[in-house]
Amino acid sequence: MNKFITLNNGIKMPTLGLGVWQIKQSETARVVSWALESGYCHIDTARIYGNEKGVGEAVKSSDIPREQIFITTKLWVTDFFNAELAYRKSLDRLGLGYADLYLIHWPFPFWKHAWKTLEKLYQQGRIKAIGVSNFGIRQLEVLSKFSAITPAVNQIEFSPFYYRKELLEYCKEKGIALEAYSPLTRAKKFNHPVIKELAQKYAKTAAQIMIHWSLQHGLIVIPKSQNPNRIVENSEVFDFTIDDGDMARLDSLNENFRTGFW
């Protein structure tokens, strides 16, 4: 199982990261520091999360060189007409000179205007890669008709219980890396009989089975946790392979189960 993926612009991105959605600003630096000390080198934040500052503090206090840590942040929908300023403010909060990946957070009205600004920032070398989040095939098709740059990443909700096979296949065909948030269904499906059975079979936890399923499908995965033990547990997913029959069983669990309200 590969720990890195090469994006369509040649940039290498870790396939496992820590998501920091809903982690309080006051706790973020501590949580991210735990993750970095545990071997993580990919942190996913956003302006709307309100914790970019804590992410930056942890990165700067770490012994790991900045160029070895992959930082994603996102453009919020109210900033679509001020995307360049919003990016600059995100960097100020992070206290970092650049973001590795900058995403349009949602395909709300006027996202096309924002994408042109992201393209400009990328072409100026101010961002390593640009992408989108929560885009379906329809929005990606629209984007392909006017954009100069194919998004490097599309970050979406994805789990065995929300298996978006058609979108996965589309993104693979177009060279867009798919990234899974909420890959653990916020633990709401840990007690499903198939998950429990496979966890026992592979001597892994329910979380590890669900994370590995996404990784084995070729996704980047960003589970969120504030618990040091679970942060470590979620990273111990590269030492086994789920066989084809069990992957098919996990695929069949899809029930379009979303953890968000969108």
PDB file of C-alpha atoms in Angstrom:
ATOM      1  CA  MET A   1       0.000   0.000   0.000  1.00  0.00           C
ATOM      2  CA  ASN A   2       1.535   3.290  -1.142  1.00  0.00           C
ATOM      3  CA  LYS A   3       1.868   6.044   1.459  1.00  0.00           C
ATOM      4  CA  PHE A   4       2.065   8.732  -1.242  1.00  0.00           C
ATOM      5  CA  ILE A   5       0.178   9.513  -4.420  1.00  0.00           C
ATOM      6  CA  THR A   6       1.543  11.569  -7.293  1.00  0.00           C
ATOM      7  CA  LEU A   7      -0.986  14.228  -8.266  1.00  0.00           C
ATOM      8  CA  ASN A   8      -1.640  15.175 -11.878  1.00  0.00           C
ATOM      9  CA  ASN A   9       0.877  18.026 -11.656  1.00  0.00           C
ATOM     10  CA  GLY A  10       3.672  15.811 -10.314  1.00  0.00           C
ATOM     11  CA  ILE A  11       3.356  16.833  -6.656  1.00  0.00           C
ATOM     12  CA  LYS A  12       3.503  13.985  -4.127  1.00  0.00           C
ATOM     13  CA  MET A  13       0.705  13.933  -1.536  1.00  0.00           C
ATOM     14  CA  PRO A  14       0.503  11.626   1.501  1.00  0.00           C
ATOM     15  CA  THR A  15      -2.413   9.220   1.182  1.00  0.00           C
ATOM     16  CA  LEU A  16      -3.217   9.473   4.901  1.00  0.00           C
ATOM     17  CA  GLY A  17      -3.740  12.712   6.767  1.00  0.00           C
ATOM     18  CA  LEU A  18      -5.371  14.191   9.839  1.00  0.00           C
ATOM     19  CA  GLY A  19      -8.580  16.160   9.417  1.00  0.00           C
ATOM     20  CA  VAL A  20      -9.135  18.916  11.984  1.00  0.00           C
ATOM     21  CA  TRP A  21     -12.779  19.821  11.366  1.00  0.00           C
ATOM     22  CA  GLN A  22     -14.581  20.718  14.625  1.00  0.00           C
ATOM     23  CA  ILE A  23     -11.372  20.730  16.660  1.00  0.00           C
ATOM     24  CA  LYS A  24     -11.295  23.895  18.761  1.00  0.00           C
ATOM     25  CA  GLN A  25      -8.619  26.433  17.970  1.00  0.00           C
ATOM     26  CA  SER A  26      -7.336  26.157  21.546  1.00  0.00           C
ATOM     27  CA  GLU A  27      -6.780  22.401  21.128  1.00  0.00           C
ATOM     28  CA  THR A  28      -5.621  22.229  17.524  1.00  0.00           C
ATOM     29  CA  ALA A  29      -1.891  22.833  18.023  1.00  0.00           C
ATOM     30  CA  ARG A  30      -1.727  20.082  20.633  1.00  0.00           C
ATOM     31  CA  VAL A  31      -3.658  17.576  18.488  1.00  0.00           C
ATOM     32  CA  VAL A  32      -1.664  18.319  15.331  1.00  0.00           C
ATOM     33  CA  SER A  33       1.586  18.048  17.282  1.00  0.00           C
ATOM     34  CA  TRP A  34       0.545  14.582  18.466  1.00  0.00           C
ATOM     35  CA  ALA A  35      -0.165  13.600  14.881  1.00  0.00           C
ATOM     36  CA  LEU A  36       3.158  14.902  13.580  1.00  0.00           C
ATOM     37  CA  GLU A  37       5.011  13.117  16.379  1.00  0.00           C
ATOM     38  CA  SER A  38       3.118   9.925  15.449  1.00  0.00           C
ATOM     39  CA  GLY A  39       4.325  10.017  11.861  1.00  0.00           C
ATOM     40  CA  TYR A  40       1.617  11.991  10.086  1.00  0.00           C
ATOM     41  CA  CYS A  41       2.872  14.468   7.499  1.00  0.00           C
ATOM     42  CA  HIS A  42      -0.452  15.651   6.053  1.00  0.00           C
ATOM     43  CA  ILE A  43      -2.900  17.991   7.820  1.00  0.00           C
ATOM     44  CA  ASP A  44      -6.245  19.126   6.402  1.00  0.00           C
ATOM     45  CA  THR A  45      -7.802  22.376   7.626  1.00  0.00           C
ATOM     46  CA  ALA A  46     -10.021  25.162   6.234  1.00  0.00           C
ATOM     47  CA  ARG A  47     -10.776  28.810   6.847  1.00  0.00           C
ATOM     48  CA  ILE A  48     -14.285  27.961   8.060  1.00  0.00           C
ATOM     49  CA  TYR A  49     -12.909  25.519  10.660  1.00  0.00           C
ATOM     50  CA  GLY A  50     -11.416  28.445  12.574  1.00  0.00           C
ATOM     51  CA  ASN A  51      -8.257  26.545  13.505  1.00  0.00           C
ATOM     52  CA  GLU A  52      -5.678  27.356  10.822  1.00  0.00           C
ATOM     53  CA  LYS A  53      -3.607  29.217  13.408  1.00  0.00           C
ATOM     54  CA  GLY A  54      -3.282  26.112  15.585  1.00  0.00           C
ATOM     55  CA  VAL A  55      -2.232  24.007  12.606  1.00  0.00           C
ATOM     56  CA  GLY A  56       0.489  26.491  11.751  1.00  0.00           C
ATOM     57  CA  GLU A  57       1.724  26.665  15.336  1.00  0.00           C
ATOM     58  CA  ALA A  58       2.150  22.890  15.434  1.00  0.00           C
ATOM     59  CA  VAL A  59       3.952  22.820  12.091  1.00  0.00           C
ATOM     60  CA  LYS A  60       6.342  25.590  13.107  1.00  0.00           C
ATOM     61  CA  SER A  61       7.108  24.015  16.483  1.00  0.00           C
ATOM     62  CA  SER A  62       7.761  20.602  14.925  1.00  0.00           C
ATOM     63  CA  ASP A  63      11.233  19.282  14.173  1.00  0.00           C
ATOM     64  CA  ILE A  64       9.947  18.163  10.768  1.00  0.00           C
ATOM     65  CA  PRO A  65      11.014  20.476   7.910  1.00  0.00           C
ATOM     66  CA  ARG A  66       8.106  22.440   6.437  1.00  0.00           C
ATOM     67  CA  GLU A  67       8.662  20.951   2.977  1.00  0.00           C
ATOM     68  CA  GLN A  68       8.023  17.477   4.414  1.00  0.00           C
ATOM     69  CA  ILE A  69       4.573  18.414   5.768  1.00  0.00           C
ATOM     70  CA  PHE A  70       1.607  18.619   3.390  1.00  0.00           C
ATOM     71  CA  ILE A  71      -0.917  21.316   4.354  1.00  0.00           C
ATOM     72  CA  THR A  72      -4.367  21.641   2.802  1.00  0.00           C
ATOM     73  CA  THR A  73      -6.696  24.550   3.451  1.00  0.00           C
ATOM     74  CA  LYS A  74      -9.872  25.679   1.731  1.00  0.00           C
ATOM     75  CA  LEU A  75     -11.640  28.705   0.292  1.00  0.00           C
ATOM     76  CA  TRP A  76     -15.016  29.349   1.905  1.00  0.00           C
ATOM     77  CA  VAL A  77     -18.083  30.208  -0.174  1.00  0.00           C
ATOM     78  CA  THR A  78     -18.366  33.805   1.058  1.00  0.00           C
ATOM     79  CA  ASP A  79     -14.880  34.540  -0.276  1.00  0.00           C
ATOM     80  CA  PHE A  80     -15.418  33.546  -3.900  1.00  0.00           C
ATOM     81  CA  PHE A  81     -15.021  37.136  -5.145  1.00  0.00           C
ATOM     82  CA  ASN A  82     -12.043  37.758  -2.865  1.00  0.00           C
ATOM     83  CA  ALA A  83     -10.203  34.474  -3.263  1.00  0.00           C
ATOM     84  CA  GLU A  84      -6.722  35.975  -3.495  1.00  0.00           C
ATOM     85  CA  LEU A  85      -7.215  37.982  -0.298  1.00  0.00           C
ATOM     86  CA  ALA A  86      -8.779  34.956   1.423  1.00  0.00           C
ATOM     87  CA  TYR A  87      -5.765  32.824   0.530  1.00  0.00           C
ATOM     88  CA  ARG A  88      -3.395  35.472   1.842  1.00  0.00           C
ATOM     89  CA  LYS A  89      -5.350  35.630   5.110  1.00  0.00           C
ATOM     90  CA  SER A  90      -5.238  31.830   5.421  1.00  0.00           C
ATOM     91  CA  LEU A  91      -1.458  31.962   5.051  1.00  0.00           C
ATOM     92  CA  ASP A  92      -1.300  34.713   7.676  1.00  0.00           C
ATOM     93  CA  ARG A  93      -3.295  32.583  10.116  1.00  0.00           C
ATOM     94  CA  LEU A  94      -1.192  29.529   9.336  1.00  0.00           C
ATOM     95  CA  GLY A  95       1.975  31.574   9.601  1.00  0.00           C
ATOM     96  CA  LEU A  96       3.319  29.668   6.615  1.00  0.00           C
ATOM     97  CA  GLY A  97       4.601  30.882   3.279  1.00  0.00           C
ATOM     98  CA  TYR A  98       2.425  28.648   1.144  1.00  0.00           C
ATOM     99  CA  ALA A  99      -0.217  25.913   1.163  1.00  0.00           C
ATOM    100  CA  ASP A 100       0.453  22.617  -0.552  1.00  0.00           C
ATOM    101  CA  LEU A 101      -3.171  22.278  -1.635  1.00  0.00           C
ATOM    102  CA  TYR A 102      -5.935  24.897  -1.792  1.00  0.00           C
ATOM    103  CA  LEU A 103      -9.503  23.729  -2.405  1.00  0.00           C
ATOM    104  CA  ILE A 104     -12.797  25.382  -3.267  1.00  0.00           C
ATOM    105  CA  HIS A 105     -14.779  24.120  -0.285  1.00  0.00           C
ATOM    106  CA  TRP A 106     -18.226  23.848  -1.907  1.00  0.00           C
ATOM    107  CA  PRO A 107     -19.644  24.333  -5.429  1.00  0.00           C
ATOM    108  CA  PHE A 108     -21.873  27.235  -4.395  1.00  0.00           C
ATOM    109  CA  PRO A 109     -22.833  29.992  -6.878  1.00  0.00           C
ATOM    110  CA  PHE A 110     -19.885  31.876  -8.403  1.00  0.00           C
ATOM    111  CA  TRP A 111     -17.417  29.061  -7.754  1.00  0.00           C
ATOM    112  CA  LYS A 112     -16.287  29.407 -11.381  1.00  0.00           C
ATOM    113  CA  HIS A 113     -15.070  32.926 -10.677  1.00  0.00           C
ATOM    114  CA  ALA A 114     -13.114  31.621  -7.684  1.00  0.00           C
ATOM    115  CA  TRP A 115     -11.528  28.834  -9.734  1.00  0.00           C
ATOM    116  CA  LYS A 116     -10.003  31.330 -12.161  1.00  0.00           C
ATOM    117  CA  THR A 117      -8.344  33.064  -9.203  1.00  0.00           C
ATOM    118  CA  LEU A 118      -7.010  29.752  -7.893  1.00  0.00           C
ATOM    119  CA  GLU A 119      -5.568  29.050 -11.326  1.00  0.00           C
ATOM    120  CA  LYS A 120      -3.789  32.401 -11.242  1.00  0.00           C
ATOM    121  CA  LEU A 121      -2.359  31.749  -7.772  1.00  0.00           C
ATOM    122  CA  TYR A 122      -1.143  28.337  -8.912  1.00  0.00           C
ATOM    123  CA  GLN A 123       0.413  29.725 -12.081  1.00  0.00           C
ATOM    124  CA  GLN A 124       2.218  32.318  -9.970  1.00  0.00           C
ATOM    125  CA  GLY A 125       3.722  29.517  -7.883  1.00  0.00           C
ATOM    126  CA  ARG A 126       1.961  30.582  -4.684  1.00  0.00           C
ATOM    127  CA  ILE A 127       0.196  27.215  -4.226  1.00  0.00           C
ATOM    128  CA  LYS A 128       1.639  23.771  -4.948  1.00  0.00           C
ATOM    129  CA  ALA A 129      -1.693  22.334  -6.148  1.00  0.00           C
ATOM    130  CA  ILE A 130      -5.333  23.389  -6.463  1.00  0.00           C
ATOM    131  CA  GLY A 131      -8.527  21.406  -6.303  1.00  0.00           C
ATOM    132  CA  VAL A 132     -12.145  21.246  -5.246  1.00  0.00           C
ATOM    133  CA  SER A 133     -14.284  19.730  -2.527  1.00  0.00           C
ATOM    134  CA  ASN A 134     -17.799  18.306  -2.606  1.00  0.00           C
ATOM    135  CA  PHE A 135     -17.949  18.404  -6.412  1.00  0.00           C
ATOM    136  CA  GLY A 136     -20.009  15.827  -8.252  1.00  0.00           C
ATOM    137  CA  ILE A 137     -19.608  14.712 -11.846  1.00  0.00           C
ATOM    138  CA  ARG A 138     -21.863  17.490 -13.126  1.00  0.00           C
ATOM    139  CA  GLN A 139     -19.778  20.242 -11.539  1.00  0.00           C
ATOM    140  CA  LEU A 140     -16.527  18.607 -12.658  1.00  0.00           C
ATOM    141  CA  GLU A 141     -17.858  18.447 -16.219  1.00  0.00           C
ATOM    142  CA  VAL A 142     -18.691  22.155 -16.098  1.00  0.00           C
ATOM    143  CA  LEU A 143     -15.234  22.889 -14.717  1.00  0.00           C
ATOM    144  CA  SER A 144     -13.549  20.924 -17.482  1.00  0.00           C
ATOM    145  CA  LYS A 145     -15.190  23.094 -20.142  1.00  0.00           C
ATOM    146  CA  PHE A 146     -13.699  26.420 -19.049  1.00  0.00           C
ATOM    147  CA  SER A 147     -10.671  25.682 -16.883  1.00  0.00           C
ATOM    148  CA  ALA A 148      -7.055  25.847 -17.963  1.00  0.00           C
ATOM    149  CA  ILE A 149      -6.020  23.499 -15.153  1.00  0.00           C
ATOM    150  CA  THR A 150      -7.566  20.174 -14.145  1.00  0.00           C
ATOM    151  CA  PRO A 151      -8.124  20.041 -10.375  1.00  0.00           C
ATOM    152  CA  ALA A 152      -5.522  17.890  -8.662  1.00  0.00           C
ATOM    153  CA  VAL A 153      -7.927  16.692  -5.960  1.00  0.00           C
ATOM    154  CA  ASN A 154     -11.654  16.395  -5.287  1.00  0.00           C
ATOM    155  CA  GLN A 155     -12.348  15.965  -1.567  1.00  0.00           C
ATOM    156  CA  ILE A 156     -15.700  14.330  -0.792  1.00  0.00           C
ATOM    157  CA  GLU A 157     -17.481  12.302   1.856  1.00  0.00           C
ATOM    158  CA  PHE A 158     -16.702   8.642   1.148  1.00  0.00           C
ATOM    159  CA  SER A 159     -17.006   5.437   3.151  1.00  0.00           C
ATOM    160  CA  PRO A 160     -18.206   1.846   2.647  1.00  0.00           C
ATOM    161  CA  PHE A 161     -21.646   3.153   3.566  1.00  0.00           C
ATOM    162  CA  TYR A 162     -21.419   6.037   1.091  1.00  0.00           C
ATOM    163  CA  TYR A 163     -19.605   4.342  -1.774  1.00  0.00           C
ATOM    164  CA  ARG A 164     -19.619   6.790  -4.679  1.00  0.00           C
ATOM    165  CA  LYS A 165     -18.394   4.368  -7.293  1.00  0.00           C
ATOM    166  CA  GLU A 166     -19.391   6.368 -10.374  1.00  0.00           C
ATOM    167  CA  LEU A 167     -17.628   9.499  -9.099  1.00  0.00           C
ATOM    168  CA  LEU A 168     -14.556   7.450  -8.154  1.00  0.00           C
ATOM    169  CA  GLU A 169     -14.348   5.968 -11.644  1.00  0.00           C
ATOM    170  CA  TYR A 170     -14.883   9.382 -13.260  1.00  0.00           C
ATOM    171  CA  CYS A 171     -12.100  10.999 -11.239  1.00  0.00           C
ATOM    172  CA  LYS A 172      -9.707   8.148 -12.002  1.00  0.00           C
ATOM    173  CA  GLU A 173     -10.446   8.535 -15.709  1.00  0.00           C
ATOM    174  CA  LYS A 174      -9.811  12.294 -15.561  1.00  0.00           C
ATOM    175  CA  GLY A 175      -6.662  12.071 -13.442  1.00  0.00           C
ATOM    176  CA  ILE A 176      -8.236  13.744 -10.412  1.00  0.00           C
ATOM    177  CA  ALA A 177      -7.240  12.269  -7.055  1.00  0.00           C
ATOM    178  CA  LEU A 178     -10.241  11.538  -4.846  1.00  0.00           C
ATOM    179  CA  GLU A 179      -9.913  12.316  -1.142  1.00  0.00           C
ATOM    180  CA  ALA A 180     -12.229  10.929   1.545  1.00  0.00           C
ATOM    181  CA  TYR A 181     -13.458  12.900   4.521  1.00  0.00           C
ATOM    182  CA  SER A 182     -15.652  11.259   7.182  1.00  0.00           C
ATOM    183  CA  PRO A 183     -14.261   7.843   6.143  1.00  0.00           C
ATOM    184  CA  LEU A 184     -15.269   6.468   9.550  1.00  0.00           C
ATOM    185  CA  THR A 185     -18.924   7.624   9.452  1.00  0.00           C
ATOM    186  CA  ARG A 186     -18.181   9.342  12.789  1.00  0.00           C
ATOM    187  CA  ALA A 187     -18.101   5.826  14.285  1.00  0.00           C
ATOM    188  CA  LYS A 188     -21.817   5.365  13.588  1.00  0.00           C
ATOM    189  CA  LYS A 189     -21.253   2.127  11.653  1.00  0.00           C
ATOM    190  CA  PHE A 190     -18.463   0.531  13.688  1.00  0.00           C
ATOM    191  CA  ASN A 191     -20.843  -2.124  15.007  1.00  0.00           C
ATOM    192  CA  HIS A 192     -22.126  -3.228  11.624  1.00  0.00           C
ATOM    193  CA  PRO A 193     -21.807  -7.049  11.493  1.00  0.00           C
ATOM    194  CA  VAL A 194     -19.623  -7.079   8.362  1.00  0.00           C
ATOM    195  CA  ILE A 195     -17.262  -4.451   9.767  1.00  0.00           C
ATOM    196  CA  LYS A 196     -16.965  -6.360  13.046  1.00  0.00           C
ATOM    197  CA  GLU A 197     -16.417  -9.668  11.260  1.00  0.00           C
ATOM    198  CA  LEU A 198     -13.651  -8.295   9.025  1.00  0.00           C
ATOM    199  CA  ALA A 199     -11.996  -6.484  11.911  1.00  0.00           C
ATOM    200  CA  GLN A 200     -11.716  -9.822  13.690  1.00  0.00           C
ATOM    201  CA  LYS A 201     -10.556 -11.641  10.545  1.00  0.00           C
ATOM    202  CA  TYR A 202      -7.722  -9.194   9.837  1.00  0.00           C
ATOM    203  CA  ALA A 203      -6.923  -8.511  13.513  1.00  0.00           C
ATOM    204  CA  LYS A 204      -7.649  -4.833  12.988  1.00  0.00           C
ATOM    205  CA  THR A 205     -10.100  -2.324  14.427  1.00  0.00           C
ATOM    206  CA  ALA A 206     -13.288  -1.225  12.700  1.00  0.00           C
ATOM    207  CA  ALA A 207     -11.661   2.134  11.979  1.00  0.00           C
ATOM    208  CA  GLN A 208      -8.621   0.503  10.396  1.00  0.00           C
ATOM    209  CA  ILE A 209     -10.793  -1.672   8.151  1.00  0.00           C
ATOM    210  CA  MET A 210     -12.782   1.343   6.943  1.00  0.00           C
ATOM    211  CA  ILE A 211      -9.720   3.517   6.362  1.00  0.00           C
ATOM    212  CA  HIS A 212      -7.919   0.752   4.519  1.00  0.00           C
ATOM    213  CA  TRP A 213     -10.940   0.101   2.295  1.00  0.00           C
ATOM    214  CA  SER A 214     -10.714   3.681   1.007  1.00  0.00           C
ATOM    215  CA  LEU A 215      -6.939   3.483   0.617  1.00  0.00           C
ATOM    216  CA  GLN A 216      -7.232   0.219  -1.292  1.00  0.00           C
ATOM    217  CA  HIS A 217      -9.667   1.924  -3.665  1.00  0.00           C
ATOM    218  CA  GLY A 218      -6.915   4.458  -4.373  1.00  0.00           C
ATOM    219  CA  LEU A 219      -8.219   7.347  -2.291  1.00  0.00           C
ATOM    220  CA  ILE A 220      -6.460   9.791  -0.010  1.00  0.00           C
ATOM    221  CA  VAL A 221      -8.023   9.526   3.461  1.00  0.00           C
ATOM    222  CA  ILE A 222      -8.244  12.126   6.249  1.00  0.00           C
ATOM    223  CA  PRO A 223      -9.804  10.616   9.390  1.00  0.00           C
ATOM    224  CA  LYS A 224     -10.338  13.051  12.241  1.00  0.00           C
ATOM    225  CA  SER A 225      -9.554  12.377  15.889  1.00  0.00           C
ATOM    226  CA  GLN A 226      -8.461  14.303  18.970  1.00  0.00           C
ATOM    227  CA  ASN A 227      -7.497  11.179  20.891  1.00  0.00           C
ATOM    228  CA  PRO A 228      -3.740  10.383  20.775  1.00  0.00           C
ATOM    229  CA  ASN A 229      -4.335   6.629  20.820  1.00  0.00           C
ATOM    230  CA  ARG A 230      -6.862   6.785  17.990  1.00  0.00           C
ATOM    231  CA  ILE A 231      -4.598   9.066  15.969  1.00  0.00           C
ATOM    232  CA  VAL A 232      -1.944   6.348  16.136  1.00  0.00           C
ATOM    233  CA  GLU A 233      -4.499   3.578  15.517  1.00  0.00           C
ATOM    234  CA  ASN A 234      -5.788   5.334  12.402  1.00  0.00           C
ATOM    235  CA  SER A 235      -2.267   5.443  10.964  1.00  0.00           C
ATOM    236  CA  GLU A 236      -1.567   1.717  11.363  1.00  0.00           C
ATOM    237  CA  VAL A 237      -3.283   0.742   8.130  1.00  0.00           C
ATOM    238  CA  PHE A 238      -0.449   0.019   5.701  1.00  0.00           C
ATOM    239  CA  ASP A 239       0.550  -3.464   6.851  1.00  0.00           C
ATOM    240  CA  PHE A 240      -2.285  -5.578   5.461  1.00  0.00           C
ATOM    241  CA  THR A 241      -4.414  -6.119   2.358  1.00  0.00           C
ATOM    242  CA  ILE A 242      -8.145  -6.778   2.215  1.00  0.00           C
ATOM    243  CA  ASP A 243      -8.812  -9.621  -0.219  1.00  0.00           C
ATOM    244  CA  ASP A 244     -10.998  -9.085  -3.283  1.00  0.00           C
ATOM    245  CA  GLY A 245     -13.968 -10.936  -1.867  1.00  0.00           C
ATOM    246  CA  ASP A 246     -13.981  -8.871   1.297  1.00  0.00           C
ATOM    247  CA  MET A 247     -13.543  -5.638  -0.680  1.00  0.00           C
ATOM    248  CA  ALA A 248     -16.660  -6.608  -2.634  1.00  0.00           C
ATOM    249  CA  ARG A 249     -18.542  -7.233   0.614  1.00  0.00           C
ATOM    250  CA  LEU A 250     -17.527  -3.805   1.884  1.00  0.00           C
ATOM    251  CA  ASP A 251     -18.519  -2.230  -1.431  1.00  0.00           C
ATOM    252  CA  SER A 252     -21.969  -3.782  -1.076  1.00  0.00           C
ATOM    253  CA  LEU A 253     -22.582  -1.984   2.235  1.00  0.00           C
ATOM    254  CA  ASN A 254     -23.396   1.251   0.419  1.00  0.00           C
ATOM    255  CA  GLU A 255     -26.628   2.844   1.606  1.00  0.00           C
ATOM    256  CA  ASN A 256     -25.833   6.466   0.659  1.00  0.00           C
ATOM    257  CA  PHE A 257     -25.278   7.147   4.349  1.00  0.00           C
ATOM    258  CA  ARG A 258     -24.071  10.706   4.871  1.00  0.00           C
ATOM    259  CA  THR A 259     -22.777  12.047   8.146  1.00  0.00           C
ATOM    260  CA  GLY A 260     -23.253  15.676   7.102  1.00  0.00           C
ATOM    261  CA  PHE A 261     -26.468  17.604   6.597  1.00  0.00           C
ATOM    262  CA  TRP A 262     -25.708  18.680   3.019  1.00  0.00           C
TER     263      TRP A 262
END
